[in-house]
mmCIF file of C-alpha atoms in Angstrom:
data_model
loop_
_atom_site.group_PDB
_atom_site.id
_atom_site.type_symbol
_atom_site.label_atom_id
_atom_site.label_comp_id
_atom_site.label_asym_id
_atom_site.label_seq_id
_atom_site.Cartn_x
_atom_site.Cartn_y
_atom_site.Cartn_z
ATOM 1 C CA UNK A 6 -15.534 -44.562 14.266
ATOM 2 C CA UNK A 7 -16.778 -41.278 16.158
ATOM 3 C CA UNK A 8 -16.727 -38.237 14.720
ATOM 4 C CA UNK A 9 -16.723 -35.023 16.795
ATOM 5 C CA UNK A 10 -18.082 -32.286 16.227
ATOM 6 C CA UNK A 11 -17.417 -28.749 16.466
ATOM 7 C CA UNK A 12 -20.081 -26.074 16.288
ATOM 8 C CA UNK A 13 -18.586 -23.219 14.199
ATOM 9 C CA UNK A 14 -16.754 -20.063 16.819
ATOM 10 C CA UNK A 15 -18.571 -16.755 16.555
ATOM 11 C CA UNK A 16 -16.788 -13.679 15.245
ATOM 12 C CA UNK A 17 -15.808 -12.390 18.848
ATOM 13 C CA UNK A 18 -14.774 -16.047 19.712
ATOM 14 C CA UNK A 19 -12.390 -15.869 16.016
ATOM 15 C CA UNK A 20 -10.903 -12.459 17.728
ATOM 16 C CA UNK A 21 -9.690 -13.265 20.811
ATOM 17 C CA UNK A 22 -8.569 -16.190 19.526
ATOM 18 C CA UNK A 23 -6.562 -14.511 17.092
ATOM 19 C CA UNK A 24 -5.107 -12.031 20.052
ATOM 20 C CA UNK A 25 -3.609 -16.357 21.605
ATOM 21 C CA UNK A 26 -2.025 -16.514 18.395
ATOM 22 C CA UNK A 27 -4.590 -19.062 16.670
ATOM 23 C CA UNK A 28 -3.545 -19.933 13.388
ATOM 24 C CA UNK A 29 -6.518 -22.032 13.132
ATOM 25 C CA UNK A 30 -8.613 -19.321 13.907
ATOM 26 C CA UNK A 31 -6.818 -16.947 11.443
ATOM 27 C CA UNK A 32 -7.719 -19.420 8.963
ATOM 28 C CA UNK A 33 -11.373 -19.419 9.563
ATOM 29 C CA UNK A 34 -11.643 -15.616 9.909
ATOM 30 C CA UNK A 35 -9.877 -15.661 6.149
ATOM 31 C CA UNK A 36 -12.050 -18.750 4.626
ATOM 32 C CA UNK A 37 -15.194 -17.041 6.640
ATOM 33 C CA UNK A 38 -14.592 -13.181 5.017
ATOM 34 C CA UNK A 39 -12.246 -13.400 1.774
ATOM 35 C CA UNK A 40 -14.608 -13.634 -0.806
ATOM 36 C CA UNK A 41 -16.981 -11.233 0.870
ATOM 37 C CA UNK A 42 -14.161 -8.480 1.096
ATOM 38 C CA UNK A 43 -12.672 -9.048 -2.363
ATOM 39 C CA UNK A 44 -16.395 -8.604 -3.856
ATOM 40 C CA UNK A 45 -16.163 -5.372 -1.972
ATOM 41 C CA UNK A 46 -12.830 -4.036 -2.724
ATOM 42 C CA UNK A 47 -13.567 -5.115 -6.436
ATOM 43 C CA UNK A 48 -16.888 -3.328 -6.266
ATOM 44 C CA UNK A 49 -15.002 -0.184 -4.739
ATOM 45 C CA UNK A 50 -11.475 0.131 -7.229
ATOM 46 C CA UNK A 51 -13.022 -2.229 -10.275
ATOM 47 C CA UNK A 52 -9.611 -3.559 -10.805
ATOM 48 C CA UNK A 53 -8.915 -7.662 -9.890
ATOM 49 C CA UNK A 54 -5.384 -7.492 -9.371
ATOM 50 C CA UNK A 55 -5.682 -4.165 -7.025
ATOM 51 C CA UNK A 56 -8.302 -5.889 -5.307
ATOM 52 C CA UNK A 57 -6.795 -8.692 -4.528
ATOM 53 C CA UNK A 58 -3.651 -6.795 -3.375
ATOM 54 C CA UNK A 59 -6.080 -5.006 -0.871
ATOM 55 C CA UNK A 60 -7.414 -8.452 0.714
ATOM 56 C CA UNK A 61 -4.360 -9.908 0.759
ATOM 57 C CA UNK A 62 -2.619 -6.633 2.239
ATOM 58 C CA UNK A 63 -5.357 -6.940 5.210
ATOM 59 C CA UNK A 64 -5.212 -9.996 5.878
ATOM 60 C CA UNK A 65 -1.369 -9.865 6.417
ATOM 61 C CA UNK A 66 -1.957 -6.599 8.800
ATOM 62 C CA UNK A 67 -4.661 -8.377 10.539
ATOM 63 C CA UNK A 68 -2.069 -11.136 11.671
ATOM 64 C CA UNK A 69 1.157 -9.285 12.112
ATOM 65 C CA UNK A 70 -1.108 -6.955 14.376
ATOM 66 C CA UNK A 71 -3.052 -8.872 15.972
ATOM 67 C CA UNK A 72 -2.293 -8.525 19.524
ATOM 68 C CA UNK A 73 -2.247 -4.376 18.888
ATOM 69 C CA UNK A 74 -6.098 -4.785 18.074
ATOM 70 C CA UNK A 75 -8.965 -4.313 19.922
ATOM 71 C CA UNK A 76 -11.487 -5.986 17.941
ATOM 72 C CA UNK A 77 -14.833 -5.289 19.155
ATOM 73 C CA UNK A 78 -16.452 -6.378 15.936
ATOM 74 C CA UNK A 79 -14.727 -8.210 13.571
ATOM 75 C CA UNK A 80 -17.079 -7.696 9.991
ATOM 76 C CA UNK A 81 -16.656 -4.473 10.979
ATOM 77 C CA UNK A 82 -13.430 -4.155 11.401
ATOM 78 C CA UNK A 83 -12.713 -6.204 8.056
ATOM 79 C CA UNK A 84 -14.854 -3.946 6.174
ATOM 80 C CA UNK A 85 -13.480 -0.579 7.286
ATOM 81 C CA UNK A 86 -9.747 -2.129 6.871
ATOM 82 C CA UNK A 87 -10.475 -2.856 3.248
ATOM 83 C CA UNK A 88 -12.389 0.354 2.349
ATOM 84 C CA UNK A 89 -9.440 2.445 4.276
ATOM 85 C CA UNK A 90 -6.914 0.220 1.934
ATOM 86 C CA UNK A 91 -9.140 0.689 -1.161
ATOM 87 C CA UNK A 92 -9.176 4.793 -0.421
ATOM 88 C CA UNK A 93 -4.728 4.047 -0.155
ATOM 89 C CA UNK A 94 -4.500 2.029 -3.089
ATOM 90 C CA UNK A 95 -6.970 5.051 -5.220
ATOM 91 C CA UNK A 96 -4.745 7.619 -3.980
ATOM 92 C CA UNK A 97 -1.683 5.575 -4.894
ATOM 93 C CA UNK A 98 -3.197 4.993 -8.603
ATOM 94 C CA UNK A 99 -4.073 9.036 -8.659
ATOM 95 C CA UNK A 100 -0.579 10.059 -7.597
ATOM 96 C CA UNK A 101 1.201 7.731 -10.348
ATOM 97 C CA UNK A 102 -1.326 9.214 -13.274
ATOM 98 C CA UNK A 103 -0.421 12.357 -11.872
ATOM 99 C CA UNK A 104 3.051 11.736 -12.001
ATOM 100 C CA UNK A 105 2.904 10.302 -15.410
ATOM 101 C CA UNK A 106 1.250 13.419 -16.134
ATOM 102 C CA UNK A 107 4.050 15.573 -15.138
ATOM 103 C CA UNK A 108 6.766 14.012 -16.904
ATOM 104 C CA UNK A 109 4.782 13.880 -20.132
ATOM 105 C CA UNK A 110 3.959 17.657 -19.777
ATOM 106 C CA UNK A 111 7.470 18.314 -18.479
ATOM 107 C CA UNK A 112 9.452 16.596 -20.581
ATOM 108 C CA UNK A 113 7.437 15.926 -24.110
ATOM 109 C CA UNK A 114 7.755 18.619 -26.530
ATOM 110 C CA UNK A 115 6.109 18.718 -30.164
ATOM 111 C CA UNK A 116 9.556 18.773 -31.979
ATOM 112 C CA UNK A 117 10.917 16.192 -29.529
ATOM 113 C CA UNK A 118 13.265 13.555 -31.241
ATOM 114 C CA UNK A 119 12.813 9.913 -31.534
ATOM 115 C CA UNK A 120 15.975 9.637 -29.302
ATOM 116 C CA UNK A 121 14.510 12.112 -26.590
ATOM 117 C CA UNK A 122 11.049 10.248 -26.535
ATOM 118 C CA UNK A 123 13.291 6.606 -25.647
ATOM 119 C CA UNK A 124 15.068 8.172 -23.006
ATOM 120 C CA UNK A 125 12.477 9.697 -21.533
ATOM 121 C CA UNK A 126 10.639 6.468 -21.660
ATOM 122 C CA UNK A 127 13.573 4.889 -19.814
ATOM 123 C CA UNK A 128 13.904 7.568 -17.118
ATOM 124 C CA UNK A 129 9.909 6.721 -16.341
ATOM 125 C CA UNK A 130 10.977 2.935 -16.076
ATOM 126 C CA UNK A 131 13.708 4.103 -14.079
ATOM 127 C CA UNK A 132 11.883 6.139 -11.663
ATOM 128 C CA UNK A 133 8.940 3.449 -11.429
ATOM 129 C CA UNK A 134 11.473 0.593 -10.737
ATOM 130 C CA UNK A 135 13.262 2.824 -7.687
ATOM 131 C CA UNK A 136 10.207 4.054 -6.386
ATOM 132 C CA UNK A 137 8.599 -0.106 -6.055
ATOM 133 C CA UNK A 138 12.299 -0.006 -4.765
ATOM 134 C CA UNK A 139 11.484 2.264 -1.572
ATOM 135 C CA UNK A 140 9.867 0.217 1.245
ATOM 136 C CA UNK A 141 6.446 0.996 1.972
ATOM 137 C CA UNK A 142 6.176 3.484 4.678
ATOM 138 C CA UNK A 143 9.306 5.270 2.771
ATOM 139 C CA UNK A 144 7.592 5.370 -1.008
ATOM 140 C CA UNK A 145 4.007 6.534 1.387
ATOM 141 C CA UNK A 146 6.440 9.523 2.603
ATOM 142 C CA UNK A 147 7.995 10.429 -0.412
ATOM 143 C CA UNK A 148 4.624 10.444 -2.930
ATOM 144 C CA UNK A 149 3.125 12.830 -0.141
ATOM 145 C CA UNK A 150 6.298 15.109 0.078
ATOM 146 C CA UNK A 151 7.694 15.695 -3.337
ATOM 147 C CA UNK A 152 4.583 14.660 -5.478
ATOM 148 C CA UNK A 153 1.925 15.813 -3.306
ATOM 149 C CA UNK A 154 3.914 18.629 -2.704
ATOM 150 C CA UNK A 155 3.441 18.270 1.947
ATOM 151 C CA UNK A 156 5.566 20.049 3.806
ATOM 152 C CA UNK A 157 7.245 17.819 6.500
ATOM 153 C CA UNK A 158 4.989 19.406 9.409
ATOM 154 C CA UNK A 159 1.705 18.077 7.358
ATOM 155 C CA UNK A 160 2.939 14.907 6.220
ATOM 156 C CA UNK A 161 3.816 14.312 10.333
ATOM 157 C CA UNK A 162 0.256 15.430 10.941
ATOM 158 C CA UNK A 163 -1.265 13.269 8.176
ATOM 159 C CA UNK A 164 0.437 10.124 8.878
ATOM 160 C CA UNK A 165 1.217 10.566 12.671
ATOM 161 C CA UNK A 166 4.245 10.012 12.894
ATOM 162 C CA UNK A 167 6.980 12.454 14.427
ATOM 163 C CA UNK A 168 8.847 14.856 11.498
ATOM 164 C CA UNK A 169 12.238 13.402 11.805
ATOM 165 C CA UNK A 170 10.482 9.885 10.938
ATOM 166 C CA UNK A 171 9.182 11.933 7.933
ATOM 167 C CA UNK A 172 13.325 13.496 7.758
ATOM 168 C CA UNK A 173 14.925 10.285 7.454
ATOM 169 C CA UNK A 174 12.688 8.651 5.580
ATOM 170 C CA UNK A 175 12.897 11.338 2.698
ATOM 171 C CA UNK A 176 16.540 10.924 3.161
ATOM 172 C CA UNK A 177 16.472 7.287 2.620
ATOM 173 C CA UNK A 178 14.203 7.862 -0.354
ATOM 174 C CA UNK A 179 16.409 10.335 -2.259
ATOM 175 C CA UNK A 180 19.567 8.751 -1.401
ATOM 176 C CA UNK A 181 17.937 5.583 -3.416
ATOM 177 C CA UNK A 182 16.148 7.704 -5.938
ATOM 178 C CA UNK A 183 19.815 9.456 -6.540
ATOM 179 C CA UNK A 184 21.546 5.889 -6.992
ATOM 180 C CA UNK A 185 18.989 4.491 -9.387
ATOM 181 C CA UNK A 186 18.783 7.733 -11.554
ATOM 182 C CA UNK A 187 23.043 8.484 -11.325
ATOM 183 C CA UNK A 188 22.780 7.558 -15.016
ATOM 184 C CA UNK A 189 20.250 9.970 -16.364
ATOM 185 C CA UNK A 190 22.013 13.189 -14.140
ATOM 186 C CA UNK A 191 23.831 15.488 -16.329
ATOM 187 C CA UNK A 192 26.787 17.560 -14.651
ATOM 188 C CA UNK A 193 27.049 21.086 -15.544
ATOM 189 C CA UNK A 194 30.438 22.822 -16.253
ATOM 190 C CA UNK A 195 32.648 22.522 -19.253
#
């Protein structure tokens, strides 16, 4: 029996490849650089699971994406993804804390009640739950708007993307936000 052999495809030969829609080669670009970029992200957030989140997240770009890319060099385009994901995914973590923050400074008074301490934990489960809720680009949008405190003009500019994406994806966001809080909104009058 004859077995044939096939010398392994440089990097450049793995990307345009990938641009024919190569699974195979998609394969061997993630066997070839996985363990190399999660040692990186790891070494850059120091958290598994967010690590692995940030692999797997460009990995799943690199594919859906892959005839939009121009890959001149694909370690370095690996690397830079990841790092660029990492600097997202640190952001992400310093907006929740912040958040967290907020409520706790808001809402959590020294003579505050067992009863008020529950429901405010619930309305931060609440809020956590409809924010995972919110699709990506939406819950990206919203974190820079209201918690960051952007104006529609510089979340446009930081994102590029046009301001009426920015509109009506606020719009989308508050109209879930509003349905997944109803319960904790008290109505004024008598």
């Amino acid at each position: 029996m004859r077995v044939s052999y096939e010398p392994p495809l440089f990097d450049d030969q793995l990307a345009a490849s990938l641009l024919r829609d190569d699974e195979k080669a998609f394969s061997e670009i993630y066997n070839r650089y996985w363990q190399r970029l999660y040692v990186f992200a790891l070494s850059k957030l120091n958290d598994e699971t967010g690590a692995e989140e940030t692999i797997q997240t460009v990995f799943v770009d690199l594919w859906q994406k892959r005839r939009r890319n121009q890959i001149d060099n694909l370690s370095s385009y690996l690397y830079k993804a990841v790092k660029n994901k990492c600097i997202d995914h640190i952001r992400q973590r310093l907006v929740k804390d912040r958040h967290e923050e907020f409520l706790l400074n808001t809402f959590v008074d020294e003579d505050m009640g067992t009863e008020e301490l529950l429901a405010l934990q619930e309305l931060k489960a609440v809020i956590d739950l409809s924010m995972k809720q919110l699709p990506e680009k939406t819950r990206e949008i919203f974190k820079l708007s209201r918690l960051d405190g952007l104006s529609v003009r510089e979340v446009s500019l930081a994102l590029s993307v046009p301001q009426r994406t920015v509109e009506y994806h606020l719009a989308h966001a508050l109209k879930v936000m509003r349905g997944c809080l109803r319960d904790f909104i008290v109505f004024g009058g008598n």
